[in-house]
XYZ file of C-alpha atoms in Angstrom:
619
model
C 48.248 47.762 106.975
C 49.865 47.268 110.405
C 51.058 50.800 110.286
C 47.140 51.966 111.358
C 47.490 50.458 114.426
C 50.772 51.587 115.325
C 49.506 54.637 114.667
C 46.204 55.013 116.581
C 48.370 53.239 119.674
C 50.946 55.975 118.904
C 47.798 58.630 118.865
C 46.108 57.111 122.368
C 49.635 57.315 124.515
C 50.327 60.985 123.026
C 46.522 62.043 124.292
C 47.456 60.037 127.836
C 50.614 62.344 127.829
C 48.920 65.478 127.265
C 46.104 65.318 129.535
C 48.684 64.036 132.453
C 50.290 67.301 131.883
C 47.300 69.803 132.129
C 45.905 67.617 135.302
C 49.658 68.540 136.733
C 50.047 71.989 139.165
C 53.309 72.863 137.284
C 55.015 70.175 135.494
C 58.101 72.682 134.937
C 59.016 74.385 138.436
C 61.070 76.890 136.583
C 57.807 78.217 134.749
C 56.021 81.167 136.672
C 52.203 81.349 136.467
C 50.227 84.359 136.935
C 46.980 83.716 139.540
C 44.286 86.285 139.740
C 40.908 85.863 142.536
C 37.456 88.097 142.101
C 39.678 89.859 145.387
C 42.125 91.405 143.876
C 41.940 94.992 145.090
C 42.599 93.148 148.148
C 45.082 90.678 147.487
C 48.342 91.981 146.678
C 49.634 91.285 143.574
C 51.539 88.006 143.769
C 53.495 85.249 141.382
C 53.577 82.275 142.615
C 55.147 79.133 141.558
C 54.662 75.538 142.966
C 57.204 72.491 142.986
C 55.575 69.249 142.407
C 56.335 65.808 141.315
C 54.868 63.612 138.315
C 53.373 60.991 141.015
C 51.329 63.558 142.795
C 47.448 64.245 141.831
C 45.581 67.090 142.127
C 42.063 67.296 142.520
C 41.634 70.627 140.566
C 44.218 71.688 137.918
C 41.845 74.592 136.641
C 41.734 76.234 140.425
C 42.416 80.183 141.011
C 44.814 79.537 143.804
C 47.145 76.789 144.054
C 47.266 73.830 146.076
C 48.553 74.405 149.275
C 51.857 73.703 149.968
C 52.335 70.492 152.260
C 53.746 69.974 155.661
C 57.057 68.455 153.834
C 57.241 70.393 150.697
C 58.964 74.066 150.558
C 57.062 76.365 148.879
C 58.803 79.047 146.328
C 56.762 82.436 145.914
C 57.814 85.271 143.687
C 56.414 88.505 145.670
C 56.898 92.110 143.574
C 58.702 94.464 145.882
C 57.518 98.057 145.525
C 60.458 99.748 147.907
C 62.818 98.093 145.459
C 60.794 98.503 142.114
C 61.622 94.443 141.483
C 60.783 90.791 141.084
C 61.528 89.205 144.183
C 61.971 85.680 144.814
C 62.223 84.172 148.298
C 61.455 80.961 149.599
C 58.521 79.901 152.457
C 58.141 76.242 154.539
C 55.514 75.241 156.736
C 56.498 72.455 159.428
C 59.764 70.276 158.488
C 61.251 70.416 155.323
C 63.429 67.407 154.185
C 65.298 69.569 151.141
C 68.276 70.197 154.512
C 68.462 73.592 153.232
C 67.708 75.740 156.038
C 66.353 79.581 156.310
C 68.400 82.526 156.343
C 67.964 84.438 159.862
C 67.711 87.942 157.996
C 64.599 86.609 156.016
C 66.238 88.286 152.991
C 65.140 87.062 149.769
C 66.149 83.920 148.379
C 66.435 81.988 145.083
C 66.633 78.255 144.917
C 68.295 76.506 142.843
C 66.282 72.459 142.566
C 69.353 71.197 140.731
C 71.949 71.734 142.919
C 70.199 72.477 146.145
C 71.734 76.166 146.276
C 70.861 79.034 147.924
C 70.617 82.298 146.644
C 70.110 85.598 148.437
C 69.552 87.761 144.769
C 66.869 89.787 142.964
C 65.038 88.523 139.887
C 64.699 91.478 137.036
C 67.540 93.497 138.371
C 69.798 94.964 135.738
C 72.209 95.410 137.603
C 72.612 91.427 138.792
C 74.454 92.684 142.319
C 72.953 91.354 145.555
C 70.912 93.619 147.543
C 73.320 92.588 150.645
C 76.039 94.426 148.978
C 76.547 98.208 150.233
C 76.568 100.865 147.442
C 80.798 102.246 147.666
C 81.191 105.848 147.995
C 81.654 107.763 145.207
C 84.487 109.731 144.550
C 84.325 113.683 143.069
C 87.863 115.411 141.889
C 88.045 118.852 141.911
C 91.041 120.537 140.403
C 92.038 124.171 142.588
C 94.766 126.864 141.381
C 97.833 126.786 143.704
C 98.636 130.568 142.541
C 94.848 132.348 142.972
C 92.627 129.428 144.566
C 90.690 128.985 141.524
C 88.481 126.020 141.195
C 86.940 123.677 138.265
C 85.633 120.672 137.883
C 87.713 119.443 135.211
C 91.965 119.949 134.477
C 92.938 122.239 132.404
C 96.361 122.795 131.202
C 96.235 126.606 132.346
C 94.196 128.417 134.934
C 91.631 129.954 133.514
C 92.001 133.317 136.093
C 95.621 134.008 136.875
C 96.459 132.041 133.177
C 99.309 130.201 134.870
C 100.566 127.510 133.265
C 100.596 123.547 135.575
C 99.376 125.360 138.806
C 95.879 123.068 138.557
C 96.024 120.429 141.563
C 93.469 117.547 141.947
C 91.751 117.429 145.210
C 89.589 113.816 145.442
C 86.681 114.177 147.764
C 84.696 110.989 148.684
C 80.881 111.288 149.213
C 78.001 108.611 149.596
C 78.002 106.112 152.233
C 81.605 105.544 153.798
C 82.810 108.999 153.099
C 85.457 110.323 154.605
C 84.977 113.279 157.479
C 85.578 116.848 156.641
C 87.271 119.504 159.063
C 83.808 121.389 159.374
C 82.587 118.279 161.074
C 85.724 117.421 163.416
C 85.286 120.588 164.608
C 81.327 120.890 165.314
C 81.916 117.219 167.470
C 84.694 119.095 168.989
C 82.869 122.515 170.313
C 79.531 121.012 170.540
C 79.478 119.673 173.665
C 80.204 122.828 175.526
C 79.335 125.556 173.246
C 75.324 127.254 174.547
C 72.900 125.638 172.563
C 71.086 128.276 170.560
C 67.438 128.511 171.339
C 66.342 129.031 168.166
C 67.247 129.049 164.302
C 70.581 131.915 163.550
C 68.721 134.433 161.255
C 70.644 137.870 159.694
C 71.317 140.430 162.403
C 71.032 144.168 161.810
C 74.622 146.007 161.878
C 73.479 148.340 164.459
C 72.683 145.538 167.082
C 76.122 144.081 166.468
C 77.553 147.605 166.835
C 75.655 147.789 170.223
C 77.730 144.272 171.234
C 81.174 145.267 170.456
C 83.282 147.663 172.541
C 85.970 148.659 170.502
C 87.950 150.043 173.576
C 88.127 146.461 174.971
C 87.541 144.188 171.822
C 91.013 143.198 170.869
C 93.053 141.450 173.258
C 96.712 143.809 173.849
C 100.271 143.433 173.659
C 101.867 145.241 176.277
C 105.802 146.167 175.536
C 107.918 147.575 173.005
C 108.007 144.115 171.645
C 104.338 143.513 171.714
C 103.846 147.357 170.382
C 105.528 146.041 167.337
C 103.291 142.979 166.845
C 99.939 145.048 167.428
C 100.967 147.273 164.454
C 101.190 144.778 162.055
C 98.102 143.241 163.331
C 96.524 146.778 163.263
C 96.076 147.469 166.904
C 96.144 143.877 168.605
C 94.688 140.724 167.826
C 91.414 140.032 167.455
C 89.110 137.478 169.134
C 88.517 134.400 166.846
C 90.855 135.286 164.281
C 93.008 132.894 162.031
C 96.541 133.896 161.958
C 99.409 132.415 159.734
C 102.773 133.021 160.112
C 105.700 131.936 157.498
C 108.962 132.576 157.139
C 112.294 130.545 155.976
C 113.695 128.163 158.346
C 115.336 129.801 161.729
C 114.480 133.198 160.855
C 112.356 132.751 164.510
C 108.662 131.918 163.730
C 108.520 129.592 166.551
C 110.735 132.416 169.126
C 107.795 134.825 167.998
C 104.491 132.996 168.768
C 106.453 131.498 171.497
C 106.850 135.134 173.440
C 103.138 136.039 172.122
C 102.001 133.265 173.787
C 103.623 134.200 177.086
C 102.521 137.984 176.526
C 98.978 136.976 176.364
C 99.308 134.538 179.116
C 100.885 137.001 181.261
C 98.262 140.006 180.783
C 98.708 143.888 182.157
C 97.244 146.378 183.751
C 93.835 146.123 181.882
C 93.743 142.494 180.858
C 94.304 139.689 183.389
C 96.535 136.593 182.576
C 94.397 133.974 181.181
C 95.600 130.285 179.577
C 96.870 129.641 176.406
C 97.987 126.640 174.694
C 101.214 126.096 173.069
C 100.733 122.634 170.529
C 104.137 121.476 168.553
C 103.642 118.833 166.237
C 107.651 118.884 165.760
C 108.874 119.199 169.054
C 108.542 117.732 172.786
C 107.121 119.568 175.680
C 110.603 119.405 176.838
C 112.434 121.227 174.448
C 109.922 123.982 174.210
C 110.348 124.332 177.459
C 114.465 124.914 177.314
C 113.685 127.722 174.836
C 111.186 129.572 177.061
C 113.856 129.365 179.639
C 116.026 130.546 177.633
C 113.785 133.455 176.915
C 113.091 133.930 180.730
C 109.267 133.179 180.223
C 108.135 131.966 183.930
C 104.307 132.529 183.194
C 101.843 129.484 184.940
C 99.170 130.303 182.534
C 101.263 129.257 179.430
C 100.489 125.215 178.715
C 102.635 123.093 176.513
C 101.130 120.416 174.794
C 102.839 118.159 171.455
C 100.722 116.304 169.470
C 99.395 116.166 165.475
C 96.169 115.093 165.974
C 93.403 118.148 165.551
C 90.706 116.506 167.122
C 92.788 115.279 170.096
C 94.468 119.156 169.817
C 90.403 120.594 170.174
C 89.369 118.170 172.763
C 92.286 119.197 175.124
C 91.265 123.033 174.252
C 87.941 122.051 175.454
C 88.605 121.242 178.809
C 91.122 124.021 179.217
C 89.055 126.892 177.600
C 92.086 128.914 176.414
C 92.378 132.636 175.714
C 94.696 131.770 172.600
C 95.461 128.317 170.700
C 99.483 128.179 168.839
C 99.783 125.561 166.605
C 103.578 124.855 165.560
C 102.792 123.965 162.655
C 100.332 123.698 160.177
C 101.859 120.604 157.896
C 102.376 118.452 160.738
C 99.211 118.186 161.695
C 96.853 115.339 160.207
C 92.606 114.879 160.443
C 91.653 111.122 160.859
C 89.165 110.269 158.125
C 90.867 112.509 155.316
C 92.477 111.563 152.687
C 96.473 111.266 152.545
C 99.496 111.938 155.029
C 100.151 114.873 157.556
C 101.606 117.918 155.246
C 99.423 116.796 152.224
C 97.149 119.380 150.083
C 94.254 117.888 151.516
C 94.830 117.312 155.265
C 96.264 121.079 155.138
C 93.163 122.594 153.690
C 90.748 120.638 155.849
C 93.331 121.453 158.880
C 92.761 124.957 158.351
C 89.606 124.489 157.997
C 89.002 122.682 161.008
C 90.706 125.420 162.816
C 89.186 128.211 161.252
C 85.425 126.445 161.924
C 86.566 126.403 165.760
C 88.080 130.008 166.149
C 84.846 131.583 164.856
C 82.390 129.257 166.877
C 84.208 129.949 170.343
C 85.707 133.325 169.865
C 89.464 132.069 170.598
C 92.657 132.950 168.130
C 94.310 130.852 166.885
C 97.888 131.475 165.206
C 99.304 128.781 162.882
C 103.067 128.497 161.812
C 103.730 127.338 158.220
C 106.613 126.446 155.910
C 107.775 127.670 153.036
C 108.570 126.717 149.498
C 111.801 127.086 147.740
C 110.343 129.750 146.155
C 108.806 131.534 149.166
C 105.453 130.505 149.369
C 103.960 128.761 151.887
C 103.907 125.285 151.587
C 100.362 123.672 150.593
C 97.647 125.019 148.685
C 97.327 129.000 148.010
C 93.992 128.465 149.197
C 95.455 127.923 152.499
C 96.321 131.839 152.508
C 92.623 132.490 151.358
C 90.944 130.426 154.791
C 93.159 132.542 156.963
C 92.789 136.055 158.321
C 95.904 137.347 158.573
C 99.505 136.486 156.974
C 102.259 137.515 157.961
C 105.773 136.827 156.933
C 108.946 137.197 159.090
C 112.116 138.461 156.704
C 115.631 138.659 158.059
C 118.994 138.036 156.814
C 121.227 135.058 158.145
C 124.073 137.928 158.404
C 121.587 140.381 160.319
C 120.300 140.164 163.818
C 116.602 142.259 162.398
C 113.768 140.765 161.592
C 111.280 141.994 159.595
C 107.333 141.426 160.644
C 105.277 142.333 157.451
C 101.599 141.221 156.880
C 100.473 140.217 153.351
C 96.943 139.767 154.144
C 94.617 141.441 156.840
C 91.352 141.447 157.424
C 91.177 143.912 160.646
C 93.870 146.044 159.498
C 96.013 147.546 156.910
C 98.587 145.455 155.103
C 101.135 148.531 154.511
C 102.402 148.320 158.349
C 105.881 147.169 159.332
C 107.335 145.606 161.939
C 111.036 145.846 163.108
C 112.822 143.241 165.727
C 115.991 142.701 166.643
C 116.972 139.233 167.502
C 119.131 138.748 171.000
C 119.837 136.047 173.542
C 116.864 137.053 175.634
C 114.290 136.623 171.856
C 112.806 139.342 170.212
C 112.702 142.409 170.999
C 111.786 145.765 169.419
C 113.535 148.650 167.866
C 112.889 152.044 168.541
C 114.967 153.516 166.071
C 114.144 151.266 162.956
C 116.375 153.269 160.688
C 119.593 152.168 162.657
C 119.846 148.733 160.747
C 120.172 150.280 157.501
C 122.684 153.666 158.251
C 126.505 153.170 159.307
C 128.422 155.156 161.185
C 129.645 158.436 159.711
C 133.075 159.993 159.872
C 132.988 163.676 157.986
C 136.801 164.034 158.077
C 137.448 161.036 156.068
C 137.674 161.891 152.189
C 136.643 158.015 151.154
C 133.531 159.078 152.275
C 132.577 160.859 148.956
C 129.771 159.645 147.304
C 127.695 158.593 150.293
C 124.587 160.329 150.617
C 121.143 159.554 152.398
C 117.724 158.587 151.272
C 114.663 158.647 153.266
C 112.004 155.229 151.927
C 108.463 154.429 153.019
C 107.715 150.924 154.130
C 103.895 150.989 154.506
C 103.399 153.531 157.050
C 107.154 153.936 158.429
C 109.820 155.772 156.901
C 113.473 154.737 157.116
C 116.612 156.220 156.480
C 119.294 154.128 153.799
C 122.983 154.829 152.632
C 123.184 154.527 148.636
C 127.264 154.682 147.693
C 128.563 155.604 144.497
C 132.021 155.541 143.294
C 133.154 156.756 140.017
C 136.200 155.273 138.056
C 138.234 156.850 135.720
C 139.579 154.360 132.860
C 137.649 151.480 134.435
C 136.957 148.677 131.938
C 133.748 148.017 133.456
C 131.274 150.922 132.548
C 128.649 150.398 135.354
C 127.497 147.968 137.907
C 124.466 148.337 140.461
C 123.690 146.988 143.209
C 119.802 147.426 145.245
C 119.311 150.020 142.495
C 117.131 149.128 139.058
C 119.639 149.295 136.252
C 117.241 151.332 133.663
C 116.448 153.902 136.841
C 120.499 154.188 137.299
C 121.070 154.579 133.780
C 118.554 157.447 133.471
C 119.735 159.522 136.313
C 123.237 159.101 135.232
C 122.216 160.565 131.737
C 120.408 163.351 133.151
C 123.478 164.004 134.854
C 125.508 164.568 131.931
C 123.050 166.101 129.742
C 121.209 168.629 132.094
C 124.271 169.142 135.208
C 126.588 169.431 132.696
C 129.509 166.778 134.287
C 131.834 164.487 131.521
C 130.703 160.934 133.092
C 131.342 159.347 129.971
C 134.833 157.824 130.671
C 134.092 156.740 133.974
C 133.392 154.083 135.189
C 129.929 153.681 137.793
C 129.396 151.852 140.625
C 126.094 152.287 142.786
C 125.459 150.282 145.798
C 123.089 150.527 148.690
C 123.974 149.451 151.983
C 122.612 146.566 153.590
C 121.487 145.154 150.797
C 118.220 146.624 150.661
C 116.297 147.023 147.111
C 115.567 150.687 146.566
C 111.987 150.534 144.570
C 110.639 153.940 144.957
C 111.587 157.487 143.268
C 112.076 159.056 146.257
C 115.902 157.716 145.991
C 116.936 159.824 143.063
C 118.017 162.429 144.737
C 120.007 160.996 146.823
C 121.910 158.439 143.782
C 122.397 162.009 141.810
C 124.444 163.431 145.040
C 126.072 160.379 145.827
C 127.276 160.077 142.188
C 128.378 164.258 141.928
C 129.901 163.247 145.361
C 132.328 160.766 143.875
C 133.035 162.721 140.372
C 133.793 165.748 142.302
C 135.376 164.288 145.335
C 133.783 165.779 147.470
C 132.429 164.409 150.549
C 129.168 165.348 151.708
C 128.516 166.372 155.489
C 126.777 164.408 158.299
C 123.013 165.560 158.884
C 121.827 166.218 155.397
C 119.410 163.959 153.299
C 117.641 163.878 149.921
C 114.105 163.675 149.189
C 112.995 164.328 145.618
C 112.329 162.423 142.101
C 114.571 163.537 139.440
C 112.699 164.006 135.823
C 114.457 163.902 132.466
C 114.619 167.393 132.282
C 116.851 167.503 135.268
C 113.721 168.974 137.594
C 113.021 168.234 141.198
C 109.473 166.542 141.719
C 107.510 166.204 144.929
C 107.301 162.109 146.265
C 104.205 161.033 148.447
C 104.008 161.316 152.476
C 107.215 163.876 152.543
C 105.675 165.564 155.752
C 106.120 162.410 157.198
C 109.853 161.441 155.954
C 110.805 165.368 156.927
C 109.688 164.433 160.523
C 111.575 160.980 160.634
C 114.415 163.089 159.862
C 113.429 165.644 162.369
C 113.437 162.949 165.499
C 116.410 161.444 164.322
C 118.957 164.378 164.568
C 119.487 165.688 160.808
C 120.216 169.521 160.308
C 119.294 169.933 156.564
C 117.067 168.341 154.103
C 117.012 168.838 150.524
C 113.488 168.984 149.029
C 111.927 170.055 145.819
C 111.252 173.804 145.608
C 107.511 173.845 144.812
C 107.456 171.486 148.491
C 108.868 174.089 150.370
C 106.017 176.590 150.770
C 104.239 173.518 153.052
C 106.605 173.581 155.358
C 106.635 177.226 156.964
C 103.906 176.769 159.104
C 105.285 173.636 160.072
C 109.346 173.975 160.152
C 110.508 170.778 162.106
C 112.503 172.382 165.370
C 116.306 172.438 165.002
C 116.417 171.561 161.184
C 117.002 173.496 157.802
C 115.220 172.721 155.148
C 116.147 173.743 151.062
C 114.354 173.595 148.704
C 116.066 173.597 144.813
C 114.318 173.401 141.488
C 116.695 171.267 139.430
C 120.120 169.001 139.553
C 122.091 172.076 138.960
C 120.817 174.199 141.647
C 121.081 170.966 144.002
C 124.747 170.405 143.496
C 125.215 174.767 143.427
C 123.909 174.840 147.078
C 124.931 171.415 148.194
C 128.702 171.055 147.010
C 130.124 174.362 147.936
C 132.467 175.187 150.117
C 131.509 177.381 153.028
């Protein structure tokens, strides 16, 4: 029976405990309440959340808005934040506070933490959990370009996709977002903007006619006076053009750097109808001193020509800026580094964006610029093969370590055609151009000498110059070795040599074969076969051809003569250089009545055995 009481005492202090709590603001301070007025529409939607302790009283627990926070007591409020789409919770006091925690001076939100006394800068709700003071990283985007063709994709693949080359894919990493690293296009707009004319209004297409009307071909590209300069300008296609990108390669001390070096000073140093004007010579590999001992030693005394060493593009475009050049050399391309891209001077990446940089600055103020790059072991320019796409013009210098010539060919052109050739002679004064371009492949001739059998003369096209070659043959009787070629394609040499015995009629099958052309030059074209089926009767029949005559034909399998492309053109090399006779094919012949070169004889034969009946006889 004393179990009732117990009970209804337990009952009565349960009661006390309840109501205590629903007379309290917010027993729990971790508990959010939601508080609505009859203003709503113009109170902004708000969650707030009061601190209180057990001792305090309230006169109202029921009220819409909460009690307001005391002079002493911080105040929490939990405010939704549109611009960030979250629950944010910051902390608000009124007078002093006595928690010691004090308030952040960016009035970012807070969080506090009643148990420990902490103080949070965070976002309630966000998935993510990161503070909002934390910067978003750049993101990073790999794209994966061809070094054969310049073909790009997003992802690798194991073989291009459009030349089908197998482990040519590179990865090029490109950062973007906030903290991204600077491109070349940019370096080189804060380089030219400051003194470029501002453009009054928006650039919109332009009809071809009006830019006709603007250009004055007679005057638009800048010349190279001098046999030496006359060279350059036909590989270029007639001089170089204003805001073109020009890259030169060639193997190491074949003379790239001898070659811009004395374009530089041609340029510098003007003629008749072009006044000197400054250019800027940049080496990246060498001081200002030693580029000046070799334009000493090439007797350039120009005071237009400006030296400058340094790898740095953007300090490389600011000193072009206050100069205002006519022409910009840069010596060369891999040494040369952007600041703000990605990897070390020579890399894929700080090449391209080089270029790029350059490129973006030749066509915005109308200045050349010619860049000097390496090669690969295998020939190729070193870097990406996108490098050769940027450009206007390659060109690539050729020359043998035992020859003083040099070779001047252009790959690529944009303002000209790629099928010109130019020919320079290296000397202790530089470069220098050679009339007679067919000199550095011929030797001199001596009639009267009887080893000279089997030496006869070819006449090749190189583009759009002809030149003259020696192709020996020497035939063997007994010899253990059956054939050997050299600068000749071995099926092309076996083919002639069986026409030879089947449709001339001579026994070469015990001899022994040897073809060679002189200089080492690789005979490509058909227009040699002539000239390997005389040198090779030469040597069977010992009998040594004379000085002045030259073949120009194809031979066919059934022994015929057959007409090669641009012969008008080889007949009149031949012409200018001297040569009495020229053998041709006979259906050729007729075209050349009306225009007989002066002072040479020209024959024309249908077939091998008429050749060697008019050629090897004695007179």
């Amino acid at each position: 029976m004393q179990a009732a009481p117990n009970m209804r005492a337990f009952r009565s202090l349960h009661l006390r405990k309840t109501l205590y709590t629903l007379s309290s603001p917010n027993p729990n301070p971790n508990v959010i309440s939601c508080n609505k007025s009859p203003n709503y529409s113009r109170i902004p939607r708000k969650f707030q959340s009061t601190t209180s302790t057990p001792n305090e009283s309230t006169p109202s627990s029921w009220s819409s808005f909460p009690k307001p926070p005391s002079p002493k007591n911080p105040t929490v409020e939990t405010v939704f934040d549109p611009i960030t789409g979250s629950i944010v919770t910051k902390r608000e006091r009124s007078g002093e506070s006595n928690s010691g925690i004090e308030k952040p001076e960016n009035n970012s939100p807070v969080v506090v933490d009643q148990g420990s006394g902490r103080l949070y800068g965070d976002v309630i709700g966000s998935s993510s959990g990161s503070s909002t003071s934390n910067r978003k990283k750049g993101k990073t985007r790999s794209v994966y370009v061809c070094e054969s063709c310049g073909h790009s994709d997003g992802q690798w693949w194991g073989t291009c996709k459009q030349c089908e080359k197998v482990g040519t894919m590179k990865r090029f990493t490109t950062e973007v977002g906030p903290g991204r690293k600077v491109s070349g296009i940019e370096v080189s707009e804060n380089a030219v903007r400051t003194w470029l004319p501002k453009e009054s209004a928006a650039v919109t297409p332009i009809k071809l006619s009006h830019v006709q009307g603007r250009i004055n071909h007679m005057n638009w590209r800048i010349p190279l006076p001098g046999l030496f300069g006359a060279e350059v300008e036909r590989v270029l296609g007639g001089g170089l053009v204003p805001g073109s990108l020009v890259l030169v390669g060639g193997d190491p001390g074949v003379g790239k750097s001898t070659l811009l070096l004395q374009i530089a000073a041609l340029i510098a140093e003007g003629n008749g109808a072009d006044v000197p004007a400054r250019v800027i010579y940049v080496s990246g590999e060498e001081s200002v001193e030693q580029i000046c001992n070799r334009a000493d030693r090439l007797s350039i005394e120009t005071e237009e020509l400006f030296l400058y060493s340094s790898t740095d593009i953007e300090d490389i475009l600011e000193q072009a800026q206050h100069l205002s050049p006519k022409a910009l050399v840069i010596d060369s391309i891999q040494t040369v580094y952007l600041r703000g891209v990605t990897g070390s001077a020579g890399g894929d990446v700080q090449v391209k964006e080089c270029t790029s940089a350059l490129l973006r600055f030749a066509k915005r103020t109308n200045i050349p610029v010619f860049l000097i790059g390496h090669v690969t072991k295998t020939g190729d320019i070193a870097g990406p093969r996108v490098l050769e796409h940027i450009v206007d013009v390659v060109l690539y210098m050729e020359g043998e370590k035992c020859s003083s010539h040099r070779l001047l060919r252009s790959v690529k052109n944009r303002f000209g055609s790629t099928d010109e050739l130019g020919v320079l002679k290296m000397s202790h004064l530089g470069l220098e151009g050679v009339s007679n371009p067919s000199e550095m492949f011929m030797c001199e001739q001596h009639s009267d000498s009887d080893y000279l059998a089997g030496l006869a003369v070819a006449v090749i096209m190189d583009g759009s110059r002809a030149f003259l070659i020696e192709i020996q043959a020497l035939c063997v009787t007994g010899s253990s070795v059956m054939r050997h070629v050299n600068g000749v394609q071995g099926s092309r040499a076996d083919m002639i040599i069986s026409v030879i015995i089947k449709q001339a009629g001579l026994k070469l099958q015990e001899n022994g074969i040897f073809l060679n052309v002189v200089s080492g030059v690789n005979l490509t074209e058909t227009a040699g076969d002539l000239a390997i089926a005389a040198a090779i009767c030469s040597s069977f029949l010992e009998f040594p051809l004379p000085n002045g005559i030259a073949f120009i034909a194809e031979v066919g399998l059934g022994g015929e003569l057959r007409v090669v492309p641009q012969l008008e053109k080889r007949v009149n090399t031949l012409s200018k250089l001297g040569y009495k006779k020229c053998i041709i094919p006979k259906s050729a012949e007729k075209s050349f009545e009306d225009l007989r070169p002066q002072g040479m004889e020209i024959l024309g034969c249908k077939n091998l055995k008429e050749m060697i009946n008019t050629v090897f006889r004695r007179s």
